[in-house]
Amino acid sequence: MASADKPINTDVPEKDVFALHFLQSLSNLRRQNAFNSPDDTTNNRVKKIKKAAYVSMARAAGGTNRLWSRALLRRAAKENNKVVIFSRRKKRVTWLRRSNRRDPVDAERLRNLLPGGGAMETSKLMEETAHYIKCLSMQVKVMQCLVDGLSAK
Amino acid sequence: MDVSEKDELRNGDTTANYDDESANNNNPPPDWRVSGSNQVSAPNDSYPPENQMMDSFGQTLWYDPTNVQAVGYGGFNGVNNASSSSSSFRGNNNMDRSLEMGWNLLPPKGNGMFLPNASSFLPPPSMAQFPADSGFIERAARFSLFSGGSFSDMMNHHHQQQQQQQPLGNPTESIGLFLPSNVGVAHNDASAAMKESNVVRSSEQGNKQNVPGSGNVSEDTQSSGGGGGNGQKGGEASSKGFDSKKRKRNRQSSEAGQSHRSQQSEEEADNNGDKKRNDEQSPKSQGNKTNSGKQTSDPKDGYIHVRARRGQATNSHSLAERVRREKISERMKFLQDLVPGCNKVTGKAVMLDEIINYVQSLQRQVEFLSMKLATVNPQMDFNLEGLLAKDALQLRAGTSSATPFPQNMPMVYPPLPHGFMQQTLSSMGRNISSPLSPINGGYKRQEANGWEGDLQNVIQINYGAGDVPPDSQAAAAAAAATAASLPSSNMKVEP
């Protein structure tokens, strides 16, 4: 049976960490010439900002220690043709568990929502969802603050 | 007549339908062979005045130690020993072939309760002396059901059990319970009762009630640990059906005593633990969290031992399933606390929908805010504000931040364009003149206010710097510091 790890660990870093990461990624965006030039359409900028937001959130939330953040980073890295360096994970990931454990409870919609949710057990999925919700809400707060700070005219 | 006798033997009928014809010497051996398992059912039949049949019956009768003791037959006093009745029973087997052989065999064993003078005990008065107690009847009924095996073992076991069982009403109850159709239930309940004593978790599901009639049995088996161990083993061996032979084998194996049985139950418990361990190891990884409702035993091996609850299936698969289901429900409860406005909602499906809606709404919010960010401001302000905010964060707490201040600060200090700073500061200053209060009012939470306050302070500094040139140096220094840290942070940004 699994080890006796009773309380579910969904600790999320402070808002500062999220803000820091987000601003870092934004500043990184600034460095891109394509971004700053007026040729860039708003839509592209939106997409880039959004991606930056998610990536920064994933990094702030724990990097490769969380399944969803790992999947997010991997997806982002693939798009940018970069390589994500994974830290050494403590537990093995069993990607083939889908067939075993998904029969009775199918939280398919949740799996589609959560990055990397297709390969988790349902209980693990719930855990990751909780952490994901926390991180998302934190990121939303940060962005809201930023927008309010910037758009105050 | 043979047929009739067979039927009588099988049914354990006490009617005096015994025929003299079947009392021939020729018949008994085939009868005994045919109803080999029913040898001991003879006592059920009436005790006809026929000598020979009485003898053949008497063999089994006399082998009943309690019976003999209770009756107190004249030649049988003190001859019969309960402890050695097993050997006497084997002697009985040998006697199956022929009565004469049996007669010869018995006396040398020293347990020979059988005397040629059995006929003297035949008259009805002796029958009246026969113990009419329910125990005897119960034993007789049981013997009629069980095949071969150890007659005396069962006697011993039942004797012990009976000694432990106070009410006499039990045997009659157990008679009914020992019928093949019911025994499975009895054993199930016994095993379930045993397990209930080990139940660890207060079940959310209601406890299923035992069959009322078997309540006594379950309690009694609990009181006698050995019996309970036996019952548990029997229940687990065949939880669905009941096999008399299995039960007798259990009895035989546990003939040694209660200590033996307790060992057995311990082994079974270990087996259970191992079985559950193995089953629950496979579907779950090592790092999974477990249900806090379960008791953790043996922290050294890192496993969680789960016991089946009362009235639940003891299949290893269903146990693992139940564990998994409980895990999921626990996580759902946790999520319920996270998602606002989900306290009233119950049920997995509705909860799941709520969670999905919430996650979708959060994602939509992120997208909307990113759109806003993209459209709201030109690029420069962004950068500057990022630097300044970073500086504010570093100045304030610094510990939570992931970017340590670099030791070797790159020499970008001088080339920092002060003019550039002032230009952006002034533009920002114009923007951020008024709305300090709305920002504060927009967020009710303390942390938001605190954070906002920092951001505003930083912005204020810039604002102030934009107006008053002397302050610009301070702002520039701050900006420089953050700019210095920028390369390191950039190194961090790129993976």
XYZ file of C-alpha atoms in Angstrom:
648
model
C 0.000 0.000 0.000
C 1.167 3.542 -0.562
C 3.176 5.316 2.021
C 1.395 7.019 4.841
C 1.251 10.541 3.460
C -2.001 11.607 4.838
C -2.569 15.286 4.285
C -2.817 16.288 0.719
C -0.061 18.703 -0.031
C -1.361 21.607 -2.058
C 0.783 24.382 -0.824
C 1.163 27.188 -3.229
C 3.856 29.837 -3.080
C 3.070 33.385 -2.194
C 1.742 35.821 -4.678
C 5.162 37.413 -4.890
C 6.641 34.415 -6.510
C 3.956 34.339 -9.092
C 4.295 38.043 -9.749
C 7.991 37.726 -10.027
C 7.877 34.936 -12.511
C 5.215 36.592 -14.544
C 7.028 39.840 -14.741
C 10.183 38.066 -15.638
C 8.529 36.335 -18.488
C 6.952 39.571 -19.572
C 10.241 41.289 -19.553
C 11.575 38.442 -21.543
C 8.855 39.105 -23.996
C 9.866 42.668 -24.180
C 13.262 41.656 -25.322
C 11.831 40.043 -28.352
C 11.976 42.418 -31.162
C 8.998 40.935 -32.864
C 6.924 41.784 -29.883
C 7.794 45.361 -29.652
C 7.406 46.247 -33.236
C 4.061 47.572 -34.234
C 3.846 44.933 -36.938
C 2.824 42.466 -34.403
C -0.881 42.057 -34.274
C -2.698 42.238 -31.062
C -3.784 38.699 -31.352
C -0.300 37.409 -31.481
C 0.657 39.506 -28.566
C -2.263 38.194 -26.659
C -1.244 34.682 -27.368
C 2.281 35.304 -26.353
C 1.293 36.987 -23.198
C -1.055 34.225 -22.375
C 1.572 31.641 -22.940
C 4.004 33.613 -20.872
C 1.463 33.771 -18.140
C 0.950 30.025 -18.102
C 4.602 29.215 -18.274
C 5.450 31.600 -15.507
C 2.663 30.199 -13.441
C 3.916 26.687 -13.961
C 7.386 27.692 -12.996
C 6.258 29.582 -9.980
C 4.046 26.785 -8.793
C 6.793 24.255 -8.542
C 8.388 23.741 -11.867
C 8.651 20.095 -12.634
C 7.503 18.869 -9.285
C 3.884 18.947 -10.199
C 2.387 16.863 -12.914
C 0.358 19.602 -14.477
C 3.144 22.108 -14.442
C 5.458 19.578 -15.932
C 3.058 18.890 -18.737
C 2.564 22.596 -19.289
C 6.242 23.287 -19.488
C 6.793 20.398 -21.769
C 4.084 21.580 -24.074
C 5.470 25.092 -24.126
C 8.968 23.908 -24.692
C 7.893 21.775 -27.552
C 6.300 24.710 -29.228
C 9.427 26.763 -28.861
C 11.671 23.918 -29.869
C 13.333 24.031 -26.547
C 14.147 21.278 -24.166
C 12.778 21.124 -20.706
C 15.189 19.852 -18.118
C 13.411 17.703 -15.636
C 14.596 17.488 -12.124
C 14.925 14.051 -10.730
C 11.539 12.829 -9.765
C 11.015 10.803 -6.693
C 8.242 8.622 -7.887
C 7.787 6.753 -11.060
C 5.199 7.944 -13.435
C 3.060 5.212 -14.756
C 1.694 6.401 -17.996
C -0.168 3.233 -18.705
C -2.491 3.469 -15.790
C -5.251 4.916 -17.841
C -6.692 1.616 -18.776
C -6.727 0.333 -15.242
C -8.314 2.954 -13.192
C -10.580 4.988 -15.324
C -13.442 2.656 -15.716
C -15.737 3.565 -12.884
C -15.236 7.279 -12.602
C -14.599 9.094 -15.768
C -13.709 12.676 -15.131
C -12.919 13.147 -18.740
C -13.810 16.773 -18.950
C -11.538 17.521 -16.084
C -8.764 15.628 -17.736
C -9.176 17.656 -20.861
C -9.021 20.827 -18.876
C -6.046 20.050 -16.779
C -2.708 20.007 -18.534
C -1.332 16.525 -18.452
C -4.523 15.191 -16.993
C -4.925 12.348 -19.371
C -2.311 10.202 -17.762
C -3.256 10.432 -14.145
C -5.278 8.351 -11.854
C -8.508 9.882 -10.772
C -7.338 10.492 -7.236
C -4.155 12.053 -8.485
C -6.198 14.061 -10.895
C -8.184 15.529 -8.054
C -5.055 16.475 -6.220
C -3.549 18.130 -9.226
C -6.760 19.933 -9.908
C -6.746 21.397 -6.431
C -3.221 22.660 -6.840
C -3.984 23.895 -10.305
C -6.961 25.847 -9.074
C -4.890 27.475 -6.391
C -2.152 28.449 -8.792
C -4.588 29.693 -11.360
C -6.342 31.899 -8.882
C -3.000 33.282 -7.750
C -1.971 34.014 -11.293
C -5.269 35.680 -11.973
C -4.771 37.902 -8.984
C -1.322 38.892 -10.106
C -2.440 39.710 -13.562
C -5.384 41.631 -12.268
C -3.152 43.726 -10.099
C -0.869 44.377 -12.981
C -3.624 45.344 -15.284
C -5.147 47.599 -12.727
C -1.826 49.164 -11.975
C -1.113 49.772 -15.585
C -4.488 50.730 -16.835
C -5.156 53.257 -14.152
C -5.703 56.348 -16.135
C -35.420 -52.130 3.711
C -31.992 -51.058 2.883
C -33.396 -48.107 1.114
C -35.510 -47.215 4.027
C -32.616 -47.514 6.338
C -30.514 -45.393 4.095
C -33.128 -42.751 4.097
C -33.400 -42.886 7.818
C -29.730 -42.627 8.247
C -29.489 -39.717 5.939
C -32.324 -37.795 7.381
C -31.331 -38.453 10.883
C -34.865 -39.340 11.616
C -35.633 -40.483 15.063
C -38.639 -42.470 14.145
C -38.498 -46.040 15.079
C -38.697 -47.399 11.627
C -35.965 -49.737 12.060
C -36.578 -53.102 10.524
C -35.353 -56.366 11.758
C -34.487 -57.475 8.328
C -31.936 -54.862 7.913
C -30.472 -55.911 11.153
C -28.831 -58.876 9.519
C -25.143 -59.151 9.649
C -24.965 -58.941 5.934
C -26.749 -55.739 5.735
C -24.978 -53.600 8.216
C -21.657 -53.588 6.449
C -23.091 -52.471 3.146
C -25.289 -50.080 4.963
C -22.377 -48.724 6.816
C -20.458 -48.453 3.662
C -23.206 -46.796 1.820
C -23.927 -44.405 4.528
C -20.387 -44.335 5.647
C -20.785 -40.807 6.657
C -23.829 -41.570 8.552
C -22.404 -44.051 10.888
C -22.894 -41.707 13.669
C -26.363 -40.986 12.603
C -27.386 -44.238 14.019
C -28.080 -42.719 17.358
C -30.726 -40.707 15.673
C -32.643 -43.757 14.892
C -34.549 -45.395 17.517
C -32.943 -48.070 19.487
C -34.641 -51.186 18.461
C -34.551 -54.220 20.555
C -32.556 -55.932 17.869
C -29.331 -56.951 19.373
C -27.119 -56.828 16.420
C -28.259 -53.574 15.111
C -28.161 -52.249 18.533
C -24.618 -53.340 18.680
C -23.767 -51.643 15.467
C -25.522 -48.585 16.652
C -24.111 -49.077 20.008
C -20.658 -48.773 18.607
C -21.298 -45.288 17.653
C -23.323 -44.646 20.684
C -20.766 -45.863 23.038
C -18.198 -43.756 21.379
C -19.962 -40.742 22.476
C -18.128 -39.938 25.629
C -20.556 -37.429 26.954
C -23.359 -39.665 26.068
C -21.991 -42.535 27.981
C -21.081 -40.453 30.892
C -24.449 -38.921 30.992
C -26.232 -42.138 30.710
C -23.994 -44.002 32.980
C -24.319 -47.400 31.647
C -23.415 -50.219 33.867
C -20.501 -51.738 32.109
C -19.383 -48.512 30.660
C -18.505 -46.496 33.627
C -15.219 -44.831 33.338
C -14.291 -46.821 30.377
C -14.862 -44.213 27.880
C -12.332 -41.471 27.640
C -13.034 -38.409 25.665
C -9.433 -37.807 24.930
C -8.873 -41.073 23.326
C -12.114 -41.196 21.538
C -10.333 -40.535 18.329
C -8.691 -43.855 18.422
C -11.955 -45.355 19.336
C -13.459 -43.816 16.331
C -10.862 -45.308 14.174
C -11.687 -48.520 15.791
C -15.163 -47.899 14.684
C -13.997 -47.616 11.160
C -12.406 -50.955 11.361
C -15.581 -52.264 12.652
C -17.345 -51.230 9.593
C -16.246 -54.336 7.916
C -17.848 -56.641 10.307
C -19.200 -56.475 13.692
C -17.071 -59.305 14.883
C -13.899 -57.587 13.885
C -15.030 -54.600 15.699
C -15.713 -56.584 18.715
C -12.259 -57.947 18.608
C -10.647 -54.652 18.035
C -12.308 -52.684 20.630
C -11.197 -54.336 23.795
C -7.479 -54.274 23.007
C -7.617 -50.569 22.538
C -8.776 -50.184 25.990
C -11.518 -47.958 24.935
C -13.788 -50.771 24.356
C -16.998 -49.539 25.470
C -18.644 -52.091 23.419
C -19.528 -55.137 25.324
C -21.231 -58.200 24.110
C -23.740 -57.561 26.721
C -25.043 -54.623 24.962
C -28.281 -56.317 24.672
C -28.805 -55.783 28.280
C -29.038 -52.126 27.603
C -31.506 -52.462 24.924
C -34.801 -52.306 26.637
C -36.729 -49.154 26.321
C -35.924 -48.016 29.828
C -32.371 -47.737 28.733
C -33.543 -45.744 25.866
C -35.270 -43.509 28.225
C -32.006 -43.136 29.990
C -30.481 -42.010 26.833
C -29.710 -38.428 27.089
C -32.510 -36.481 25.678
C -30.585 -33.315 26.089
C -30.471 -31.038 23.191
C -26.741 -31.316 23.005
C -26.934 -34.889 22.093
C -29.549 -34.285 19.507
C -27.581 -31.493 18.079
C -24.488 -33.535 17.880
C -26.384 -36.301 16.281
C -27.806 -33.960 13.747
C -24.425 -32.640 12.984
C -22.924 -36.034 12.641
C -25.572 -36.939 10.195
C -24.497 -34.129 8.015
C -20.816 -34.498 8.098
C -18.903 -37.154 6.315
C -16.039 -39.323 7.490
C -13.664 -37.255 9.402
C -12.983 -37.157 13.001
C -15.993 -37.954 14.978
C -14.329 -37.311 18.233
C -12.650 -34.196 17.034
C -15.962 -32.725 16.320
C -17.150 -33.965 19.631
C -14.250 -32.345 21.351
C -14.609 -29.169 19.518
C -18.251 -28.980 20.076
C -17.720 -29.944 23.626
C -15.365 -27.103 24.146
C -17.591 -24.791 22.309
C -20.499 -25.920 24.285
C -18.664 -25.387 27.467
C -18.010 -21.889 26.448
C -21.458 -21.287 25.234
C -23.685 -20.606 28.117
C -27.161 -21.000 26.805
C -28.409 -24.351 25.983
C -30.537 -22.897 23.365
C -27.512 -22.516 21.228
C -27.202 -26.039 20.052
C -30.691 -26.041 18.797
C -29.998 -22.876 17.015
C -26.786 -24.161 15.711
C -28.539 -27.172 14.410
C -30.461 -25.020 12.106
C -27.388 -23.068 11.367
C -25.345 -26.050 10.605
C -27.474 -26.926 7.712
C -25.456 -26.441 4.593
C -27.563 -23.642 3.313
C -27.183 -21.605 6.432
C -23.745 -22.360 7.588
C -22.205 -20.220 4.963
C -24.151 -17.346 6.394
C -23.169 -18.261 9.914
C -19.566 -18.429 9.020
C -19.771 -15.287 7.069
C -21.253 -13.517 9.982
C -18.754 -15.059 12.296
C -15.926 -13.956 10.112
C -17.502 -10.593 9.635
C -17.993 -10.305 13.356
C -14.378 -11.164 13.874
C -13.411 -8.556 11.451
C -15.742 -6.115 12.997
C -13.792 -6.374 16.171
C -10.873 -5.227 14.134
C -12.698 -2.554 12.281
C -10.661 0.487 12.305
C -12.560 3.120 10.611
C -15.905 4.537 11.467
C -17.773 3.784 8.388
C -19.737 6.358 6.579
C -21.799 3.623 5.092
C -24.217 2.025 7.415
C -23.263 -1.230 8.998
C -25.204 -4.093 7.631
C -27.066 -6.063 10.180
C -26.327 -9.658 10.822
C -28.866 -12.340 10.459
C -30.613 -12.178 13.796
C -30.633 -15.872 14.326
C -26.932 -16.126 13.979
C -26.191 -13.359 16.373
C -25.516 -15.810 19.121
C -23.212 -17.797 17.036
C -21.197 -14.840 16.014
C -20.886 -13.617 19.543
C -19.924 -16.972 20.793
C -17.321 -17.444 18.189
C -15.987 -14.129 19.138
C -15.828 -15.091 22.747
C -13.875 -18.145 21.896
C -11.016 -16.771 19.955
C -10.120 -20.066 18.557
C -13.541 -20.710 17.342
C -13.608 -17.303 15.843
C -10.350 -17.951 14.165
C -11.766 -21.066 12.793
C -14.870 -19.365 11.699
C -12.850 -16.695 10.046
C -10.802 -19.163 8.214
C -13.840 -21.072 7.183
C -15.559 -17.934 6.147
C -12.687 -16.832 4.074
C -12.044 -20.157 2.545
C -15.549 -20.316 1.274
C -17.332 -17.191 1.957
C -20.049 -17.911 -0.469
C -20.753 -21.527 0.110
C -20.224 -23.877 2.930
C -18.296 -27.047 2.703
C -18.596 -29.428 5.574
C -15.375 -31.141 4.739
C -13.483 -27.932 4.829
C -14.910 -27.155 8.169
C -13.962 -30.475 9.549
C -10.482 -30.120 8.229
C -10.310 -26.864 10.064
C -11.415 -28.556 13.211
C -8.925 -31.316 12.774
C -6.096 -28.994 12.178
C -6.925 -26.988 15.211
C -7.304 -29.925 17.428
C -4.182 -29.023 19.275
C -5.794 -26.294 21.201
C -6.713 -22.710 21.498
C -3.177 -21.485 21.207
C -2.984 -23.185 17.906
C -6.102 -21.477 16.799
C -4.931 -18.132 17.917
C -1.792 -18.670 15.939
C -3.911 -19.558 13.039
C -5.941 -16.436 13.311
C -2.777 -14.436 13.510
C -1.476 -16.083 10.434
C -4.691 -15.410 8.718
C -4.496 -11.824 9.764
C -1.023 -11.656 8.365
C -2.152 -13.323 5.245
C -4.923 -10.848 4.995
C -2.545 -8.027 5.513
C -0.179 -9.396 2.956
C -2.919 -10.030 0.522
C -4.241 -6.571 0.904
C -0.788 -5.167 0.774
C -0.006 -6.910 -2.411
C -3.246 -5.997 -3.954
C -3.013 -2.443 -2.985
C 0.546 -2.087 -3.969
C -0.056 -2.897 -7.541
C -2.652 -0.333 -8.407
C -1.069 2.432 -6.435
C 2.272 4.044 -6.648
C 4.446 4.581 -3.665
C 3.925 8.231 -3.323
C 0.175 8.229 -3.265
C -1.609 9.829 -0.428
C -3.856 7.684 1.656
C -7.191 8.182 3.226
C -6.853 9.786 6.584
C -9.785 7.816 7.868
C -7.854 4.580 7.828
C -5.617 3.597 10.638
C -2.008 3.261 9.745
C -0.280 0.293 11.159
C 3.296 -0.677 10.753
C 4.793 2.522 9.595
C 8.095 0.814 9.149
C 7.077 -1.024 6.055
C 5.242 1.943 4.678
C 2.056 0.098 3.937
C -1.419 0.821 5.014
C -3.286 -2.185 6.249
C -6.903 -2.104 5.442
C -9.479 -4.271 7.043
C -12.750 -5.172 5.564
C -15.594 -3.582 7.332
C -18.541 -5.402 8.691
C -20.850 -6.576 6.014
C -18.477 -5.756 3.200
C -17.039 -8.051 0.661
C -13.623 -9.316 1.508
C -12.424 -9.680 -1.990
C -9.059 -8.076 -2.400
C -10.180 -6.304 -5.504
C -13.192 -4.812 -3.870
C -11.089 -3.713 -0.945
C -8.712 -1.886 -3.196
C -11.634 -0.442 -5.020
C -13.115 0.812 -1.837
C -9.853 2.380 -0.780
C -9.618 4.127 -4.065
C -13.145 5.352 -3.910
C -12.559 6.762 -0.464
C -9.479 8.530 -1.652
C -11.380 10.136 -4.426
C -14.165 11.247 -2.163
C -11.673 12.759 0.221
C -10.122 14.745 -2.565
C -13.515 15.839 -3.711
C -14.166 17.225 -0.272
C -10.899 19.071 -0.408
C -11.824 20.525 -3.735
C -15.172 21.492 -2.373
C -13.434 23.774 0.066
C -11.429 25.339 -2.698
C -14.175 26.055 -5.109
C -16.302 28.871 -3.808
C -19.959 28.238 -3.365
C -19.862 24.476 -3.356
C -20.801 23.754 0.195
C -24.375 22.954 -0.517
C -23.652 20.812 -3.461
C -23.412 17.128 -2.773
C -22.755 14.274 -5.077
C -19.801 13.521 -7.200
C -21.205 14.426 -10.574
C -22.480 17.822 -9.590
C -19.293 18.580 -7.715
C -17.303 17.594 -10.720
C -19.302 19.925 -12.898
C -18.783 22.737 -10.487
C -15.066 22.154 -10.400
C -14.874 22.046 -14.138
C -16.814 25.255 -14.407
C -14.550 26.934 -11.957
C -11.405 25.839 -13.702
C -12.809 26.978 -17.011
C -13.728 30.320 -15.563
C -10.246 30.771 -14.183
C -8.691 29.952 -17.498
C -10.984 32.354 -19.249
C -10.014 35.003 -16.774
C -6.366 34.459 -17.524
C -7.021 34.816 -21.194
C -9.061 37.941 -20.718
C -6.446 39.542 -18.535
C -3.714 38.719 -20.957
C -5.730 40.365 -23.671
C -6.083 43.367 -21.495
C -2.416 43.437 -20.783
C -1.610 43.231 -24.427
C -3.835 46.103 -25.362
C -3.479 48.365 -22.422
C 0.033 49.552 -22.499
C 2.968 50.028 -24.711
C 6.040 47.938 -24.187
C 8.265 50.177 -22.249
C 6.086 50.650 -19.300
C 5.845 47.008 -18.965
C 9.496 46.507 -18.668
C 9.999 49.271 -16.278
C 7.195 48.332 -14.081
C 8.464 44.823 -13.982
C 11.814 45.955 -12.830
C 10.435 48.219 -10.262
C 8.037 45.712 -8.918
C 10.778 43.186 -8.733
C 12.869 45.590 -6.805
C 10.048 46.279 -4.461
C 9.596 42.613 -3.859
C 13.239 42.048 -3.286
C 13.503 44.909 -0.947
C 10.523 43.880 1.014
C 10.869 40.185 1.607
C 13.337 38.749 -0.765
C 13.266 35.299 0.683
C 10.453 33.957 -1.356
C 11.861 35.338 -4.521
C 13.719 32.912 -6.651
C 16.299 35.317 -7.913
C 19.152 35.857 -5.552
C 21.024 39.024 -5.966
C 24.063 38.304 -7.986
C 27.447 38.738 -6.492
C 29.069 40.056 -9.525
C 26.930 42.809 -10.782
C 27.455 43.467 -14.394
C 28.641 46.872 -15.227
C 25.466 48.183 -16.635
C 25.341 50.685 -13.942
C 26.631 53.701 -15.731
C 25.098 53.141 -19.114
C 21.640 53.152 -17.666
C 19.853 55.831 -19.544
C 18.648 58.184 -16.962
C 16.887 60.136 -19.518
C 15.102 57.066 -20.587
C 14.078 56.423 -17.071
C 12.770 59.834 -16.575
C 10.835 59.744 -19.741
C 9.077 56.544 -18.830
C 8.625 57.628 -15.296
C 6.922 60.752 -16.353
C 4.642 58.867 -18.671
C 3.814 56.482 -15.932
C 3.421 59.214 -13.461
C 0.716 60.706 -15.547
C -1.035 57.454 -15.679
C -0.836 56.565 -12.109
C -1.821 59.779 -10.541
C -5.224 59.093 -9.224
C -6.277 55.542 -8.939
C -4.620 54.485 -5.756
C -7.798 54.247 -3.840
C -9.808 52.282 -6.395
C -7.131 49.684 -6.426
C -7.336 49.410 -2.724
C -11.058 49.252 -2.798
C -11.137 46.671 -5.486
C -9.600 43.973 -3.336
C -10.972 43.129 -0.033
C -8.355 40.752 1.074
C -5.525 41.884 3.199
C -2.813 40.327 1.182
C -4.026 41.932 -1.973
C -4.036 45.274 -0.272
C -0.605 44.724 1.087
C 0.745 43.726 -2.239
C -1.051 46.433 -3.963
C 0.345 48.823 -1.467
C 3.843 47.776 -2.368
C 3.209 48.138 -5.997
C 1.702 51.492 -5.441
C 4.621 52.518 -3.328
C 6.954 51.588 -6.047
C 4.901 53.419 -8.558
C 4.726 56.360 -6.239
C 8.435 56.456 -6.005
C 8.666 56.624 -9.714
C 5.961 59.175 -9.807
C 7.701 61.227 -7.273
C 10.951 60.789 -9.080
C 9.346 62.006 -12.238
C 8.378 65.238 -10.610
C 11.326 65.981 -8.467
C 14.653 65.552 -10.150
C 16.639 64.988 -6.974
C 14.580 61.980 -6.258
C 15.260 60.632 -9.622
C 18.649 59.587 -8.482
C 17.114 57.378 -5.882
C 14.753 55.992 -8.393
C 17.526 55.521 -10.843
C 19.559 53.753 -8.263
C 16.672 51.531 -7.556
C 16.143 50.956 -11.210
C 19.790 50.329 -11.685
C 19.824 47.801 -8.983
C 16.972 46.032 -10.562
C 18.488 46.409 -13.969
C 21.611 44.869 -12.628
C 19.696 41.997 -11.456
C 17.994 41.739 -14.738
C 20.654 39.737 -16.523
C 20.675 37.165 -13.797
C 16.959 37.001 -13.821
C 17.016 36.636 -17.526
C 19.371 33.790 -17.170
C 16.831 32.261 -14.923
C 13.995 32.885 -17.259
C 15.499 30.869 -19.999
C 15.444 27.273 -18.995
